[in-house]
Amino acid sequence: MGLLLGAYLIGLSLHGTGFSLLVDGWLGLAAQYAPAVVCWIVAVRTRFRRGTVVLAAVAVTSFALGNTYYVVASAAGATEVPFPSLADVGYLLFYPLMLVALAVLIRRRLRALTLPVLLDSAVGAMGASAVLAVLLSPVLESAVAGPLSLGTVVAIAFPLFDLLLVAAVVGIAATQVFQSGRRWILLTLGLLVLAASDVVYALRLSAGTYEVGTALDAGWAIGLALVAVWVDGAERSPAGAERSQAGAWTLVVPAAATAAGLTVLILSSQKQESVLAVALAALTLIFAAVRTQLAFRELMKMNDLRRQVFTDDLTGLPNRRALYADIPDRLTNAAGGRSALLLLDLDRFKEVNDSLGHDIGDRLLVQVGQRLSGHLGAGDLLARLGGDEFAILLDDAGSDRAVAVATTLHGLLAAPFTLAGIAVQTDVSIGIALYPDQGKDFRALLRRADMAMYKAKGARTGHHVFVSADDRHGDDRLRTLQELRTALSRDELVLHYQPKVDLDTGEVHGVEALVRWHHPVRGLLYPDAFLELVEEAGLMREMTNLVLRKALDQAAIWQVRETPLTVAVNLSASSLMDADLPERVASMVDERGLETSALALEITEDFLMADRGRGKAILTRLRDAGIQIAIDDFGTGYSSLAYLRDLPIDELKLDRSFVMPMAGDPRAAALVASTIHLAHSLGLRMVAEGVEDAATYDRLVGFGCDHAQGFHLSRPIPAADLERWLAGRAEAALAV
Ligand code: C2E
Ligand code: MG
Ligand code: MG
C-alpha cells in the first residue's frame, strides 16, 4: 500500500496538465484499492466479527469503486463526467458507512461517559462544524442558490457529510476516550485529510479552478490509506487497551473549539456568514457556557470535598492528612527557619472511653481541642492525629518556647472537664521535636516527637524534648510490645508499695501495690507507659497473676515478721473475663498461709460498667472468700453513689482530682466532705488519694475521712524502703 501510494505521489509530482491514464488512472486507482484490500484482509482475519472493520472495508471499497467509475468515464469520454453520476454514489456511501463505523466503535464506551465529557465533545463538534461551515459557505450558497435538483442535493450532501464527519471526529477526540491510542490519531488524521480534500475540491470546483492530476488528488488516497492502517492496528490491539488519560489535554479540544466558535461569531458581525455557520458557532458557545457552569460547580464540590477530607469530623480541627499536606510548606517557610512539633497524647483517655462511654470520650476530645486552640498563636497549627493524639506545629520556636508552651498546655488540660455533669480529669504527655535540628522533614520530626512523647509518658515528666539518646532506646511501640513479653518471663516487673495511713490513729495497716517495669535500657517505667500495651497484647491475665503472686509473697513476709499489712492489688476491667479468678485468688492466699484479710482488690468503675451482672457475681464470690473490695478512682466514673448500694464492697478511694484542689477551693472541699458523709451512710470506708500536703491531710481528718494515701505521706516505694519508712515513723511516734 505504501509503495503504491509513493508511486502515485511521485507520478502526481511529475504530472503535466490534463488527464494521464498511467498516473490518474492506474496508479490513482491502485493507491485507492490498496487500502480497500488491506481492510478486507483484516476483515477476513477477524472472520468478519468486528463490525467496525467490516464497515470500514465496505466504505473504503465503495469510495474506490466510485473513483473507478469516474476514472473510466474520464478516460473514455472526451467530455466532462456528468454530475451527479454513479461515481458520486460510491463517494457518498463512504460517509454514512464511516459514521456508522465510528458509532459502533465508541458505542461500548459511550455509556461510561459523563455529562461534562459529553459536553466537551459537543463543544468540540460544534466548534469544528462552525469553522467548516464558514469555509464551505461559498459551496453551500451556490448549491442552494440554484433550482432544487438531484445535483443540488448531492452537491450539498458532500459538504454536510464532511461537516458531520469532522464534528464526529473532533467530538470523539474531545472525549479523551482514545487519547493515548496512537491508532486513533491515525483515523482522525485520515478522516480529516479526506474532509479537507473534499472541501478544497468543492471550493476549487465552485470557483472553476479544479484541475485533475494535482497534489489535491493525493489527499483522498492518503486519507484512505490512513484509515486502512488504523483498521489494521485496531484489530491487533485488544479492545479497551487504549486507555483514556486525563490531563491538560482534556481542555485543548473544547478550548480551541470555543475560540473557533467565538471567531466565527465575531467574523459574522463584520461580514455576512451563513445561517448554518452562525447557528453552529452559537451552539458551540452555549455548550461551552453550560460546560463552564458545570466545571464551576464541580470545582466547588471538589473544594468542599477537600475541606472535608482535611478536617477531623469530631473536633473540626485539621486532621492527619491536613498535617501531612500542610507541614512541608510550613517547615520550608518557617519564620526564623525553625519550628517545633509537639505531639500530645492524653494519659487516661482509654479509661474515660471504657468507663463513661464513647460519647463522653468524644466530648472530652472536643473540649481538649477547644482548650488547646484557644492558647495558640496565629502562626501555629493544631491538628488531631486520631484517637487521643493531637499535634501542634509552633512557628519560629526553639526549645525554650516549645517547653514553655508545653508547660502551659499541660496546666491547661489538668483542670477537670465537665462532661454531661461529670467531672473528668485527664493528663497529657507531650513529646517535642525541633526543626531543623532533629528532623529535616515532617516524617522524621513526627517519629522523634513520638519517641519523646513515650519518654514523657514513661517518666511522667509531662513533656520531653527529644534527645538523640531517645532514638537509641527506640521507644517504638512494636519493640516495646516484644519487650513486654520477655519482661514477664524475665521478671522485670516489680512492685512498689504506697502506704495508706489511718487518719484516726496515724497508723499504717495497709499498702497499695503498684506495678513498675525495670526496663533494661529505659530504666524504671510507670504503668501509664505500658498498661495499655499489656492489655493490647492480651497479657493482662498473666500480669495480674504475677502481681498477685509478688504482692502475696510480700504480705507473707510481713506476716512472718509480725508486722502484717493488708496489700491492695489493682485489677483491670478485663479481669472480669477471668471466670475462675475468685477461686484462684483464694487458693493463692491459702497456699501462703495468709489470712484472707491480707489481700484487698481495687477495681475501677468500668469493671462494673462492662457487664454489671457478671461484675457483681465475681465481686460477690471474692467477698465471700473474705477478700476486701475497693472502688478505685472513685468519682471519675459515676456521679451517683446509688448503684454502689447493692454491690459487695468495703471501701471507696476518692480520686485525686477531687482531693488535690481541696486546700485552695472551698467548693471542692465541700464536695469531698459530703462524699465522705455519703460513703459512711452506706457503710463504706473512705480513702482519699493524692494527698500532697499537710493542709489537705488536716482537712481530711476534720471531715472524718478514714484513710489517706499520697505523696505527702510517701510515694510508692520498694518494700525494703517502705519497711524503713515504717520504722522511722514508729520511732517518731514513740518520741512524741
Ligand atoms: P491507682 O490505683 O489510682 O494508683 C494510684 C496512683 O496515684 C499511683 O500511680 C500513685 O503513684 C499515684 N499517686 C499516689 N499518691 C499520689 C499523690 O499524692 N499525687 C499524685 N499526683 N499521684 C499520686 P501509678 O503507680 O503510676 O499507677 C497508676 C495506675 O496504674 C494506678 O492508679 C492503677 O490504676 C494502675 N496500676 C498500677 N499497678 C497496677 C497493677 O498491678 N495492675 C493493674 N491492673 N493496674 C495497675
Ligand atoms: Mg489503685
Ligand atoms: Mg486511684
Coordinates of N, CA and C in Angstrom, one line a residue, residues 447 450-451 454 470-471 473-483 522 533:
R447 N 8.3 11.2 64.0 CA 8.8 10.0 64.6 C 9.5 10.3 65.9
D450 N 7.2 11.5 68.6 CA 6.5 10.3 69.1 C 7.4 9.6 70.2
M451 N 8.7 9.5 69.9 CA 9.6 8.9 70.9 C 9.7 9.7 72.1
Y454 N 6.6 9.2 74.2 CA 6.6 8.0 75.0 C 7.5 8.1 76.2
D470 N 17.1 9.1 73.0 CA 15.8 8.6 73.0 C 15.7 7.6 71.7
D471 N 16.4 8.1 70.7 CA 16.3 7.3 69.4 C 17.0 5.9 69.7
H473 N 17.1 4.3 72.2 CA 16.2 3.5 73.0 C 15.1 2.9 72.2
G474 N 14.9 3.6 71.0 CA 13.8 3.1 70.1 C 12.5 2.9 70.8
D475 N 12.0 4.0 71.3 CA 10.7 3.9 72.1 C 9.6 3.6 71.1
D476 N 9.7 2.6 70.4 CA 8.8 2.3 69.4 C 7.9 1.2 69.9
R477 N 6.6 1.4 69.7 CA 5.6 0.6 70.3 C 5.8 -0.9 70.0
L478 N 6.1 -1.2 68.8 CA 6.2 -2.6 68.4 C 7.3 -3.3 69.3
R479 N 8.4 -2.5 69.4 CA 9.5 -3.1 70.1 C 9.1 -3.2 71.5
T480 N 8.4 -2.2 72.1 CA 8.0 -2.3 73.5 C 7.1 -3.5 73.7
L481 N 6.3 -3.8 72.7 CA 5.4 -4.9 72.8 C 6.2 -6.2 72.9
Q482 N 7.2 -6.3 72.1 CA 8.0 -7.5 72.1 C 8.7 -7.6 73.4
E483 N 9.2 -6.5 73.9 CA 10.0 -6.4 75.1 C 9.1 -6.8 76.3
R522 N 15.5 1.5 79.3 CA 14.9 2.8 79.5 C 14.7 3.1 81.0
L533 N -0.6 -1.3 76.7 CA 0.1 -2.3 75.8 C -0.1 -3.7 76.3

